[in-house]
Short mmCIF file of C-alpha atoms in Angstrom, two decimals:
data_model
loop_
_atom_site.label_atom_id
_atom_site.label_comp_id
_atom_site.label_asym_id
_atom_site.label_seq_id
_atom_site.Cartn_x
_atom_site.Cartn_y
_atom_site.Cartn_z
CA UNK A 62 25.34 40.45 -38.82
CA UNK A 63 23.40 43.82 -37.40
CA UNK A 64 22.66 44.03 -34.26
CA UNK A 65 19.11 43.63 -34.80
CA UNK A 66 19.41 40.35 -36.69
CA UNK A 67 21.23 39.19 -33.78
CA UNK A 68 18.55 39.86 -31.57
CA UNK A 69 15.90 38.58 -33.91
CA UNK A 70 17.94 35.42 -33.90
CA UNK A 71 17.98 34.72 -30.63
CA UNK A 72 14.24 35.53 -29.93
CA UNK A 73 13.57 33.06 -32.71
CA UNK A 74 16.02 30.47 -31.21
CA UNK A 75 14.60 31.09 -27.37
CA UNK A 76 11.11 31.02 -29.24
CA UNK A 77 11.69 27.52 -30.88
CA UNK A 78 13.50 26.53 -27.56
CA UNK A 79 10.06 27.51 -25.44
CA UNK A 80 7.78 25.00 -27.13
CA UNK A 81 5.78 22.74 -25.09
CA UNK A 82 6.14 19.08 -26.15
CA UNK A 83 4.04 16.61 -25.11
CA UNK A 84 5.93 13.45 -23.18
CA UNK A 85 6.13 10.35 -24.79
CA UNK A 86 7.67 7.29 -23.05
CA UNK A 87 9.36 6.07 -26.00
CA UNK A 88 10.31 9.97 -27.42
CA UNK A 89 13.29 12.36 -26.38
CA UNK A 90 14.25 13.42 -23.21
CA UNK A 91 13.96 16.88 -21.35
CA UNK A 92 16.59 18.58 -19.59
CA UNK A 93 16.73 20.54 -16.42
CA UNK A 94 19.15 22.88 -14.67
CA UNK A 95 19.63 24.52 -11.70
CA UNK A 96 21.87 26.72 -10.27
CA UNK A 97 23.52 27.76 -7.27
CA UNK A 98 26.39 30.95 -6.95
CA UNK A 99 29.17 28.84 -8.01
CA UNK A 100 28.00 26.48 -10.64
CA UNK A 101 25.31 25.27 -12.61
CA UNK A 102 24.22 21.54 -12.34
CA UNK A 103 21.99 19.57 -15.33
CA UNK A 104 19.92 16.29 -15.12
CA UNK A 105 17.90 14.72 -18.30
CA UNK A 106 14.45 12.89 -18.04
CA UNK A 107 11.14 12.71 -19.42
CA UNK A 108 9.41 14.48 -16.33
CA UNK A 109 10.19 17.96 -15.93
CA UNK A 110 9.61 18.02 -12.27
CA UNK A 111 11.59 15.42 -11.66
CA UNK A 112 14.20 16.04 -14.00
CA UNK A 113 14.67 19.40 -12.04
CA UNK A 114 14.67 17.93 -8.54
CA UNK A 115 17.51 15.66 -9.92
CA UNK A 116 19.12 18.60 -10.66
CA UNK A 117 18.37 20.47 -7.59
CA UNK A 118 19.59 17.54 -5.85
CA UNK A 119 23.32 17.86 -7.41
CA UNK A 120 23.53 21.28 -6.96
CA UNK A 121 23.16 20.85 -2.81
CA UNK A 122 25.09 18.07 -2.81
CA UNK A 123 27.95 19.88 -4.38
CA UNK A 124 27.86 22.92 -4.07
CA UNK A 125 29.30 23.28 -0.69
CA UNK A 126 26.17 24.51 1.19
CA UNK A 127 25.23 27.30 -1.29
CA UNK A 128 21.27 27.47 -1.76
CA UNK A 129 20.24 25.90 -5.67
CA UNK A 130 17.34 26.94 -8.03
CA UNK A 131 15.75 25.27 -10.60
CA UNK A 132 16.38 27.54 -13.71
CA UNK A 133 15.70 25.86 -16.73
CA UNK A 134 13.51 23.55 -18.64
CA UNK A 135 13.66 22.13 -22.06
CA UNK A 136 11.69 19.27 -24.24
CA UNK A 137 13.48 18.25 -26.24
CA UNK A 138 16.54 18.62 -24.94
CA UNK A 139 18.32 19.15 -28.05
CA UNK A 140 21.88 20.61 -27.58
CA UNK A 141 22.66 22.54 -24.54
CA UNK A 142 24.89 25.66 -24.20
CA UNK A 143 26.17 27.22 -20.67
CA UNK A 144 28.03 30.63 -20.81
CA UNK A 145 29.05 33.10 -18.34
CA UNK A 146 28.68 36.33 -19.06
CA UNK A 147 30.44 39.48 -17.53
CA UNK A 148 29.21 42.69 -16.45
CA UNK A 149 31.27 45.32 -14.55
CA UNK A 150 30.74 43.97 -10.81
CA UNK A 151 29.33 40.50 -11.09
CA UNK A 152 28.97 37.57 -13.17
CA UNK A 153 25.93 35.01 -13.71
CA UNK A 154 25.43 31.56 -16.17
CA UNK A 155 23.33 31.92 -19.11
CA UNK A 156 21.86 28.72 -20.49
CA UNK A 157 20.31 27.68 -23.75
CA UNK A 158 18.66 24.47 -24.42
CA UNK A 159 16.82 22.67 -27.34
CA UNK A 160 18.92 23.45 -29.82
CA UNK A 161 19.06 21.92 -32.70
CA UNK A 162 22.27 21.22 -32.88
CA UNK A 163 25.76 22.27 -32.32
CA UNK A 164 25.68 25.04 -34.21
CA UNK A 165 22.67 26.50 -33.24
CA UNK A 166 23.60 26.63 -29.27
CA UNK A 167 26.72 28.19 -30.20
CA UNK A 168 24.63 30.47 -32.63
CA UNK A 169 22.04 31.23 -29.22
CA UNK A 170 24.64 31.95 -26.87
CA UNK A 171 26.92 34.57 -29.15
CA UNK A 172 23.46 36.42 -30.03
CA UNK A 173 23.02 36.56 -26.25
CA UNK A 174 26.63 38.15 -25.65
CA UNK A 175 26.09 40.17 -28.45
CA UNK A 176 22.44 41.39 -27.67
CA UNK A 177 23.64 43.09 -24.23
CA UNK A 178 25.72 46.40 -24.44
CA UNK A 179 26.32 45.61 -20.85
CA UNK A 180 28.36 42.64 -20.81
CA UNK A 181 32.05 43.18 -21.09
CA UNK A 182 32.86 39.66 -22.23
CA UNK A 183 31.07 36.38 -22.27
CA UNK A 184 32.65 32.65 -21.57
CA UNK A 185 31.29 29.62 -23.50
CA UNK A 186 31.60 26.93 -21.07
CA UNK A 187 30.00 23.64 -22.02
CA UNK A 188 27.66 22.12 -24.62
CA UNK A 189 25.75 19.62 -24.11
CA UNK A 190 24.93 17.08 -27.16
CA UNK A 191 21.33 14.92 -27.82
CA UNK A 192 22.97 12.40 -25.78
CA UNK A 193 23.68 14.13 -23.23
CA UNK A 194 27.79 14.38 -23.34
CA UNK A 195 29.26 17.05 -21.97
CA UNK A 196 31.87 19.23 -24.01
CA UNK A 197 33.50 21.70 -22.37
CA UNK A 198 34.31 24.61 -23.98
CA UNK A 199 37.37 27.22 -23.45
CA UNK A 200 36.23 30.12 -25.90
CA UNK A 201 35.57 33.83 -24.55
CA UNK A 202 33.19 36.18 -26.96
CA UNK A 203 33.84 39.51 -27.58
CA UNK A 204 29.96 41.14 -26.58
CA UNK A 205 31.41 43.95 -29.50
CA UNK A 206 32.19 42.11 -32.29
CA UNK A 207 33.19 37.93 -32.13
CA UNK A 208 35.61 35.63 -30.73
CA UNK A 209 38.21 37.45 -28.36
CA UNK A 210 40.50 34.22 -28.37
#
């Protein structure tokens, strides 16, 4: 896959991923994250506000003190990627939600590695199903070319 498809797949994905939903008491559930230096904390709901806060909560109660942001927003939740990525002096969590499926979020977060000639290697850390189980993930992309393990 070009480079270009890559990057027209992920602004398709993040696209799809953007769309507001209304809420429906009886429909899917949201997901929020937020982040802090050391770790990235997730809570689902049907309230994005609140959903966030829960997450914002987690975050400063285990973090150890570090300050936490809300980051991230999705309805549906769908599936759920997290990946570090690398760069030369620093790191920092990338996060895809919505997704249709498994598939998909791993599809989302490879286009992201791939999409940035300044990454140096990107780790896929967790996935998140519709249900909200986590699956953690040990699998380090190549941002040149695919799967480095």
């Amino acid at each position: 896959m070009s480079a270009i498809s890559i990057r027209r797949l992920a602004i398709l994905i993040a696209a799809t991923a953007c769309l507001a939903s209304p809420v429906h008491a009886d429909g899917p559930e949201g997901i929020g994250f937020a982040q802090a230096e050391e770790g990235t904390w997730w809570c689902r709901g049907g309230d994005a506000a609140a959903a966030l806060d829960c997450a914002r909560q987690k975050c400063t109660a285990e973090s150890g003190g570090q300050e936490c942001f809300p980051t991230r927003w999705c309805y549906p939740a769908g599936w759920s990627g997290l990946m570090v990525v690398w760069l030369p002096e620093f790191h920092s969590t990338h996060v895809v939600c919505g997704m249709p499926g498994e598939e998909a979020a791993r599809a989302a977060l490879k286009a992201i590695c791939q999409s940035a000639p300044e990454f140096t290697s990107c780790d896929l850390a967790l996935l998140i199903d519709y249900d909200g189980k986590e699956m953690p993930l040990d699998e380090t992309i190549d941002p040149r070319g695919g799967a480095a393990d």
